[in-house]
């Protein structure tokens, strides 16, 4: 059965909107872990637009489940991973202008660099996964460079405009998964997965981990806003109680 890693980047995005110290993604990680998450995923971007170095270090010291660090292969970021030693890194491409990770990593094109990074991560006992499109050459390059896992990019499935198109994308994901398993890779999946579209992907056999962020954080805001409002009203009323009749 597949398990869930919650991507908590958006919690840090809200914090950064005010350059404040709340909400703390570390507190969010604790809640996700208490709810049964298999792991916590954070993306330490080069521009530090949400998760920062402090978050990654504190998460490493507090997360008892799996800590999955999403990152590009730029040297300063690779060095941080070597210091922090998360349980797993998921290697992604990074483009400064993007809203979120857009395509998969081109493992075939960057095979030499990928092999170096895999070796360095393994030296520190860190598992390596690559975030890739379900394409044979990317899966084969991941296997040939010694990666432990791949994360199949589910964005094309999530964005499919018809059931037929979604069915085609699901078939590609399933075929990619089969090839990856043949090549001894563990298979994860993620990007764009929601409460509405998770069912068909989750029923593909032998997928091991899902990385889901946006949809969970979006729902968390809506589930929590009522209680948060009630608590603030309570404080306002307590500070200036209405005179009793
Ligand atoms: N997997 C990877 C590699 C990602 O870059 C992201 C987005 O940060 C996710 C999964 C989660 O995607 P979403 O936020 O759409 O659930």
mmCIF file of C-alpha atoms and ligand atoms in Angstrom:
data_model
loop_
_atom_site.group_PDB
_atom_site.id
_atom_site.type_symbol
_atom_site.label_atom_id
_atom_site.label_comp_id
_atom_site.label_asym_id
_atom_site.label_seq_id
_atom_site.Cartn_x
_atom_site.Cartn_y
_atom_site.Cartn_z
ATOM 1 C CA UNK A 1 0.000 0.000 0.000
ATOM 2 C CA UNK A 2 1.232 3.483 -0.834
ATOM 3 C CA UNK A 3 1.897 6.024 1.895
ATOM 4 C CA UNK A 4 1.629 9.808 2.048
ATOM 5 C CA UNK A 5 4.326 12.439 2.432
ATOM 6 C CA UNK A 6 2.838 15.872 3.049
ATOM 7 C CA UNK A 7 4.572 18.737 1.289
ATOM 8 C CA UNK A 8 4.403 21.675 3.720
ATOM 9 C CA UNK A 9 6.033 24.366 1.538
ATOM 10 C CA UNK A 10 2.800 26.376 1.435
ATOM 11 C CA UNK A 11 2.845 26.782 5.210
ATOM 12 C CA UNK A 12 6.167 28.559 4.829
ATOM 13 C CA UNK A 13 4.739 30.579 1.926
ATOM 14 C CA UNK A 14 2.100 32.036 4.267
ATOM 15 C CA UNK A 15 4.785 32.854 6.837
ATOM 16 C CA UNK A 16 6.925 34.560 4.192
ATOM 17 C CA UNK A 17 3.972 36.690 3.059
ATOM 18 C CA UNK A 18 4.591 38.750 6.219
ATOM 19 C CA UNK A 19 8.220 37.787 6.874
ATOM 20 C CA UNK A 20 6.837 36.705 10.250
ATOM 21 C CA UNK A 21 7.512 33.675 12.397
ATOM 22 C CA UNK A 22 4.078 32.070 11.973
ATOM 23 C CA UNK A 23 2.806 29.727 10.731
ATOM 24 C CA UNK A 24 5.868 27.623 11.439
ATOM 25 C CA UNK A 25 6.221 24.696 9.016
ATOM 26 C CA UNK A 26 7.832 22.738 11.830
ATOM 27 C CA UNK A 27 4.577 22.907 13.823
ATOM 28 C CA UNK A 28 2.701 21.839 10.703
ATOM 29 C CA UNK A 29 5.041 18.885 10.293
ATOM 30 C CA UNK A 30 4.236 17.742 13.827
ATOM 31 C CA UNK A 31 0.501 17.848 13.057
ATOM 32 C CA UNK A 32 0.948 15.885 9.820
ATOM 33 C CA UNK A 33 3.024 13.301 11.611
ATOM 34 C CA UNK A 34 0.448 12.964 14.401
ATOM 35 C CA UNK A 35 -2.215 12.463 11.719
ATOM 36 C CA UNK A 36 -0.286 9.504 10.344
ATOM 37 C CA UNK A 37 1.784 10.923 7.483
ATOM 38 C CA UNK A 38 4.595 8.651 6.389
ATOM 39 C CA UNK A 39 6.807 11.623 5.703
ATOM 40 C CA UNK A 40 7.295 15.349 5.434
ATOM 41 C CA UNK A 41 8.460 16.892 2.184
ATOM 42 C CA UNK A 42 9.989 20.346 1.813
ATOM 43 C CA UNK A 43 11.603 22.022 -1.172
ATOM 44 C CA UNK A 44 14.607 24.153 -0.288
ATOM 45 C CA UNK A 45 14.667 26.407 -3.327
ATOM 46 C CA UNK A 46 17.699 28.436 -4.336
ATOM 47 C CA UNK A 47 15.659 31.635 -3.945
ATOM 48 C CA UNK A 48 14.413 30.517 -0.473
ATOM 49 C CA UNK A 49 10.942 31.774 -1.364
ATOM 50 C CA UNK A 50 9.287 29.586 1.260
ATOM 51 C CA UNK A 51 11.305 26.941 3.114
ATOM 52 C CA UNK A 52 14.614 28.255 4.469
ATOM 53 C CA UNK A 53 17.800 26.742 5.862
ATOM 54 C CA UNK A 54 16.589 27.014 9.465
ATOM 55 C CA UNK A 55 13.424 25.059 8.614
ATOM 56 C CA UNK A 56 15.382 22.205 7.094
ATOM 57 C CA UNK A 57 17.751 21.993 10.064
ATOM 58 C CA UNK A 58 14.937 22.125 12.657
ATOM 59 C CA UNK A 59 12.848 19.600 10.703
ATOM 60 C CA UNK A 60 15.806 17.244 10.632
ATOM 61 C CA UNK A 61 15.937 17.476 14.426
ATOM 62 C CA UNK A 62 12.207 17.064 14.996
ATOM 63 C CA UNK A 63 10.603 14.966 12.266
ATOM 64 C CA UNK A 64 10.485 11.367 13.447
ATOM 65 C CA UNK A 65 8.946 10.042 10.222
ATOM 66 C CA UNK A 66 10.659 10.356 6.845
ATOM 67 C CA UNK A 67 12.153 13.721 5.895
ATOM 68 C CA UNK A 68 12.187 14.085 2.121
ATOM 69 C CA UNK A 69 14.136 17.096 0.870
ATOM 70 C CA UNK A 70 13.172 18.245 -2.589
ATOM 71 C CA UNK A 71 16.038 20.056 -4.265
ATOM 72 C CA UNK A 72 17.836 20.872 -7.479
ATOM 73 C CA UNK A 73 21.370 19.729 -8.176
ATOM 74 C CA UNK A 74 23.034 23.141 -7.738
ATOM 75 C CA UNK A 75 26.238 22.757 -5.715
ATOM 76 C CA UNK A 76 25.314 24.956 -2.696
ATOM 77 C CA UNK A 77 22.064 23.020 -2.241
ATOM 78 C CA UNK A 78 23.782 19.653 -2.600
ATOM 79 C CA UNK A 79 26.234 20.730 0.135
ATOM 80 C CA UNK A 80 23.327 21.609 2.461
ATOM 81 C CA UNK A 81 21.811 18.163 1.876
ATOM 82 C CA UNK A 82 25.140 16.572 2.783
ATOM 83 C CA UNK A 83 25.184 18.530 6.053
ATOM 84 C CA UNK A 84 21.524 18.038 6.988
ATOM 85 C CA UNK A 85 21.276 14.391 5.935
ATOM 86 C CA UNK A 86 17.529 14.049 5.319
ATOM 87 C CA UNK A 87 16.284 10.499 4.893
ATOM 88 C CA UNK A 88 15.693 11.083 1.208
ATOM 89 C CA UNK A 89 16.283 13.714 -1.438
ATOM 90 C CA UNK A 90 14.019 14.121 -4.433
ATOM 91 C CA UNK A 91 15.908 15.787 -7.254
ATOM 92 C CA UNK A 92 13.912 18.283 -9.294
ATOM 93 C CA UNK A 93 14.674 20.855 -11.969
ATOM 94 C CA UNK A 94 14.397 24.434 -10.783
ATOM 95 C CA UNK A 95 13.566 27.526 -12.726
ATOM 96 C CA UNK A 96 13.558 30.822 -10.836
ATOM 97 C CA UNK A 97 10.459 32.195 -12.570
ATOM 98 C CA UNK A 98 8.227 29.156 -12.034
ATOM 99 C CA UNK A 99 5.278 29.137 -9.609
ATOM 100 C CA UNK A 100 5.987 25.513 -8.721
ATOM 101 C CA UNK A 101 8.168 22.753 -10.148
ATOM 102 C CA UNK A 102 7.121 22.594 -13.782
ATOM 103 C CA UNK A 103 8.557 19.672 -15.694
ATOM 104 C CA UNK A 104 10.453 16.615 -14.608
ATOM 105 C CA UNK A 105 14.220 16.442 -14.252
ATOM 106 C CA UNK A 106 16.045 15.627 -17.493
ATOM 107 C CA UNK A 107 18.081 12.766 -16.055
ATOM 108 C CA UNK A 108 19.255 11.630 -19.484
ATOM 109 C CA UNK A 109 20.725 15.059 -20.280
ATOM 110 C CA UNK A 110 22.301 15.607 -16.838
ATOM 111 C CA UNK A 111 23.368 12.009 -16.316
ATOM 112 C CA UNK A 112 26.956 12.811 -15.288
ATOM 113 C CA UNK A 113 25.941 15.356 -12.660
ATOM 114 C CA UNK A 114 23.168 13.068 -11.454
ATOM 115 C CA UNK A 115 25.599 10.177 -10.984
ATOM 116 C CA UNK A 116 27.897 12.453 -8.927
ATOM 117 C CA UNK A 117 25.046 13.661 -6.729
ATOM 118 C CA UNK A 118 23.742 10.112 -6.192
ATOM 119 C CA UNK A 119 27.206 8.985 -5.085
ATOM 120 C CA UNK A 120 27.556 11.887 -2.655
ATOM 121 C CA UNK A 121 24.099 11.347 -1.170
ATOM 122 C CA UNK A 122 24.699 7.610 -0.767
ATOM 123 C CA UNK A 123 27.962 8.353 1.045
ATOM 124 C CA UNK A 124 25.856 10.179 3.645
ATOM 125 C CA UNK A 125 23.234 7.428 3.808
ATOM 126 C CA UNK A 126 20.595 9.470 1.955
ATOM 127 C CA UNK A 127 18.161 7.798 -0.470
ATOM 128 C CA UNK A 128 17.840 9.433 -3.889
ATOM 129 C CA UNK A 129 14.669 9.821 -5.918
ATOM 130 C CA UNK A 130 14.307 11.717 -9.203
ATOM 131 C CA UNK A 131 11.175 13.615 -10.157
ATOM 132 C CA UNK A 132 10.594 12.630 -13.768
ATOM 133 C CA UNK A 133 8.035 12.358 -16.545
ATOM 134 C CA UNK A 134 6.963 8.738 -17.154
ATOM 135 C CA UNK A 135 9.374 8.417 -20.096
ATOM 136 C CA UNK A 136 11.575 5.396 -20.716
ATOM 137 C CA UNK A 137 14.818 7.344 -21.172
ATOM 138 C CA UNK A 138 14.335 9.203 -17.884
ATOM 139 C CA UNK A 139 13.541 6.021 -15.987
ATOM 140 C CA UNK A 140 16.517 4.210 -17.505
ATOM 141 C CA UNK A 141 18.866 7.133 -16.773
ATOM 142 C CA UNK A 142 17.663 7.170 -13.147
ATOM 143 C CA UNK A 143 18.343 3.451 -12.826
ATOM 144 C CA UNK A 144 21.726 3.638 -14.556
ATOM 145 C CA UNK A 145 22.931 6.433 -12.265
ATOM 146 C CA UNK A 146 22.156 4.391 -9.145
ATOM 147 C CA UNK A 147 19.026 6.185 -7.930
ATOM 148 C CA UNK A 148 16.935 4.343 -5.372
ATOM 149 C CA UNK A 149 13.563 5.637 -6.529
ATOM 150 C CA UNK A 150 11.747 7.800 -9.020
ATOM 151 C CA UNK A 151 8.798 10.096 -8.439
ATOM 152 C CA UNK A 152 6.517 9.986 -11.450
ATOM 153 C CA UNK A 153 5.224 13.431 -12.383
ATOM 154 C CA UNK A 154 1.437 13.244 -12.148
ATOM 155 C CA UNK A 155 0.894 16.823 -13.353
ATOM 156 C CA UNK A 156 -0.099 15.804 -16.880
ATOM 157 C CA UNK A 157 -2.680 13.401 -15.459
ATOM 158 C CA UNK A 158 -3.969 16.070 -13.062
ATOM 159 C CA UNK A 159 -4.314 18.596 -15.903
ATOM 160 C CA UNK A 160 -6.010 16.211 -18.341
ATOM 161 C CA UNK A 161 -9.145 17.831 -19.745
ATOM 162 C CA UNK A 162 -11.203 14.720 -20.392
ATOM 163 C CA UNK A 163 -11.641 11.293 -18.897
ATOM 164 C CA UNK A 164 -10.131 9.795 -22.031
ATOM 165 C CA UNK A 165 -7.035 12.002 -21.741
ATOM 166 C CA UNK A 166 -6.754 11.202 -18.026
ATOM 167 C CA UNK A 167 -6.994 7.504 -18.887
ATOM 168 C CA UNK A 168 -4.111 7.860 -21.360
ATOM 169 C CA UNK A 169 -1.985 9.645 -18.737
ATOM 170 C CA UNK A 170 -2.799 6.958 -16.174
ATOM 171 C CA UNK A 171 -1.703 4.278 -18.633
ATOM 172 C CA UNK A 172 1.609 6.130 -19.139
ATOM 173 C CA UNK A 173 2.102 6.309 -15.377
ATOM 174 C CA UNK A 174 1.363 2.594 -14.998
ATOM 175 C CA UNK A 175 3.744 1.677 -17.833
ATOM 176 C CA UNK A 176 6.473 3.918 -16.358
ATOM 177 C CA UNK A 177 5.961 2.258 -13.009
ATOM 178 C CA UNK A 178 6.351 -1.212 -14.561
ATOM 179 C CA UNK A 179 9.597 -0.273 -16.314
ATOM 180 C CA UNK A 180 10.940 1.329 -13.130
ATOM 181 C CA UNK A 181 10.159 -1.771 -11.091
ATOM 182 C CA UNK A 182 11.903 -3.920 -13.734
ATOM 183 C CA UNK A 183 14.918 -1.666 -13.222
ATOM 184 C CA UNK A 184 14.750 -2.154 -9.437
ATOM 185 C CA UNK A 185 13.550 1.347 -8.671
ATOM 186 C CA UNK A 186 11.017 2.172 -5.953
ATOM 187 C CA UNK A 187 8.201 4.248 -7.436
ATOM 188 C CA UNK A 188 6.688 7.404 -5.950
ATOM 189 C CA UNK A 189 4.227 9.811 -7.550
ATOM 190 C CA UNK A 190 3.211 13.405 -7.091
ATOM 191 C CA UNK A 191 2.263 16.845 -8.344
ATOM 192 C CA UNK A 192 -1.218 18.197 -8.842
ATOM 193 C CA UNK A 193 -2.885 15.401 -6.880
ATOM 194 C CA UNK A 194 -6.101 16.394 -5.158
ATOM 195 C CA UNK A 195 -8.962 14.902 -3.151
ATOM 196 C CA UNK A 196 -10.840 14.553 -6.454
ATOM 197 C CA UNK A 197 -8.195 12.937 -8.629
ATOM 198 C CA UNK A 198 -6.194 10.776 -6.193
ATOM 199 C CA UNK A 199 -8.430 7.676 -6.516
ATOM 200 C CA UNK A 200 -7.396 6.364 -9.934
ATOM 201 C CA UNK A 201 -3.671 7.011 -9.311
ATOM 202 C CA UNK A 202 -3.803 5.446 -5.859
ATOM 203 C CA UNK A 203 -5.275 2.315 -7.391
ATOM 204 C CA UNK A 204 -2.227 1.758 -9.622
ATOM 205 C CA UNK A 205 -0.575 -1.198 -7.885
ATOM 206 C CA UNK A 206 2.944 -0.997 -6.451
ATOM 207 C CA UNK A 207 3.262 2.766 -6.130
ATOM 208 C CA UNK A 208 4.980 3.338 -2.797
ATOM 209 C CA UNK A 209 4.718 7.027 -1.874
ATOM 210 C CA UNK A 210 2.636 10.031 -2.792
ATOM 211 C CA UNK A 211 3.956 13.561 -2.324
ATOM 212 C CA UNK A 212 1.025 15.935 -1.990
ATOM 213 C CA UNK A 213 1.083 19.578 -0.955
ATOM 214 C CA UNK A 214 -1.226 22.193 -2.411
ATOM 215 C CA UNK A 215 -4.491 20.344 -2.080
ATOM 216 C CA UNK A 216 -3.877 19.318 1.536
ATOM 217 C CA UNK A 217 -2.808 22.793 2.654
ATOM 218 C CA UNK A 218 -5.766 24.349 0.794
ATOM 219 C CA UNK A 219 -8.154 22.047 2.620
ATOM 220 C CA UNK A 220 -6.401 22.628 5.945
ATOM 221 C CA UNK A 221 -7.009 26.379 5.650
ATOM 222 C CA UNK A 222 -10.723 25.855 5.047
ATOM 223 C CA UNK A 223 -11.128 23.228 7.739
ATOM 224 C CA UNK A 224 -9.355 25.405 10.294
ATOM 225 C CA UNK A 225 -10.638 28.906 9.540
ATOM 226 C CA UNK A 226 -13.873 28.508 11.450
ATOM 227 C CA UNK A 227 -12.192 27.493 14.711
ATOM 228 C CA UNK A 228 -9.535 30.172 14.276
ATOM 229 C CA UNK A 229 -12.247 32.835 13.857
ATOM 230 C CA UNK A 230 -14.126 31.582 16.913
ATOM 231 C CA UNK A 231 -10.970 31.766 19.022
ATOM 232 C CA UNK A 232 -10.268 35.380 18.014
ATOM 233 C CA UNK A 233 -13.873 36.435 18.731
ATOM 234 C CA UNK A 234 -13.592 34.796 22.134
ATOM 235 C CA UNK A 235 -10.468 36.828 22.970
ATOM 236 C CA UNK A 236 -12.070 40.096 21.795
ATOM 237 C CA UNK A 237 -15.184 39.432 23.866
ATOM 238 C CA UNK A 238 -13.177 38.390 26.911
ATOM 239 C CA UNK A 239 -11.149 41.630 26.783
ATOM 240 C CA UNK A 240 -14.251 43.799 26.780
ATOM 241 C CA UNK A 241 -17.185 41.811 28.112
ATOM 242 C CA UNK A 242 -20.707 43.057 27.440
ATOM 243 C CA UNK A 243 -22.261 44.335 30.694
ATOM 244 C CA UNK A 244 -24.759 41.775 31.931
ATOM 245 C CA UNK A 245 -28.384 42.911 31.730
HETATM 246 N N1 LIG B 1 6.376 16.416 -6.028
HETATM 247 C C1 LIG B 1 7.243 17.358 -6.454
HETATM 248 C C2 LIG B 1 8.533 16.906 -7.020
HETATM 249 C C3 LIG B 1 6.937 18.722 -6.367
HETATM 250 O O1 LIG B 1 7.800 19.637 -6.818
HETATM 251 C C4 LIG B 1 5.715 19.103 -5.782
HETATM 252 C C5 LIG B 1 5.385 20.556 -5.625
HETATM 253 O O2 LIG B 1 6.257 21.148 -4.723
HETATM 254 C C6 LIG B 1 4.860 18.105 -5.324
HETATM 255 C C7 LIG B 1 5.192 16.768 -5.476
HETATM 256 C C8 LIG B 1 3.547 18.421 -4.681
HETATM 257 O O3 LIG B 1 2.717 18.974 -5.649
HETATM 258 P P1 LIG B 1 1.322 19.606 -5.209
HETATM 259 O O4 LIG B 1 1.659 20.786 -4.346
HETATM 260 O O5 LIG B 1 0.688 19.978 -6.501
HETATM 261 O O6 LIG B 1 0.599 18.557 -4.441
#
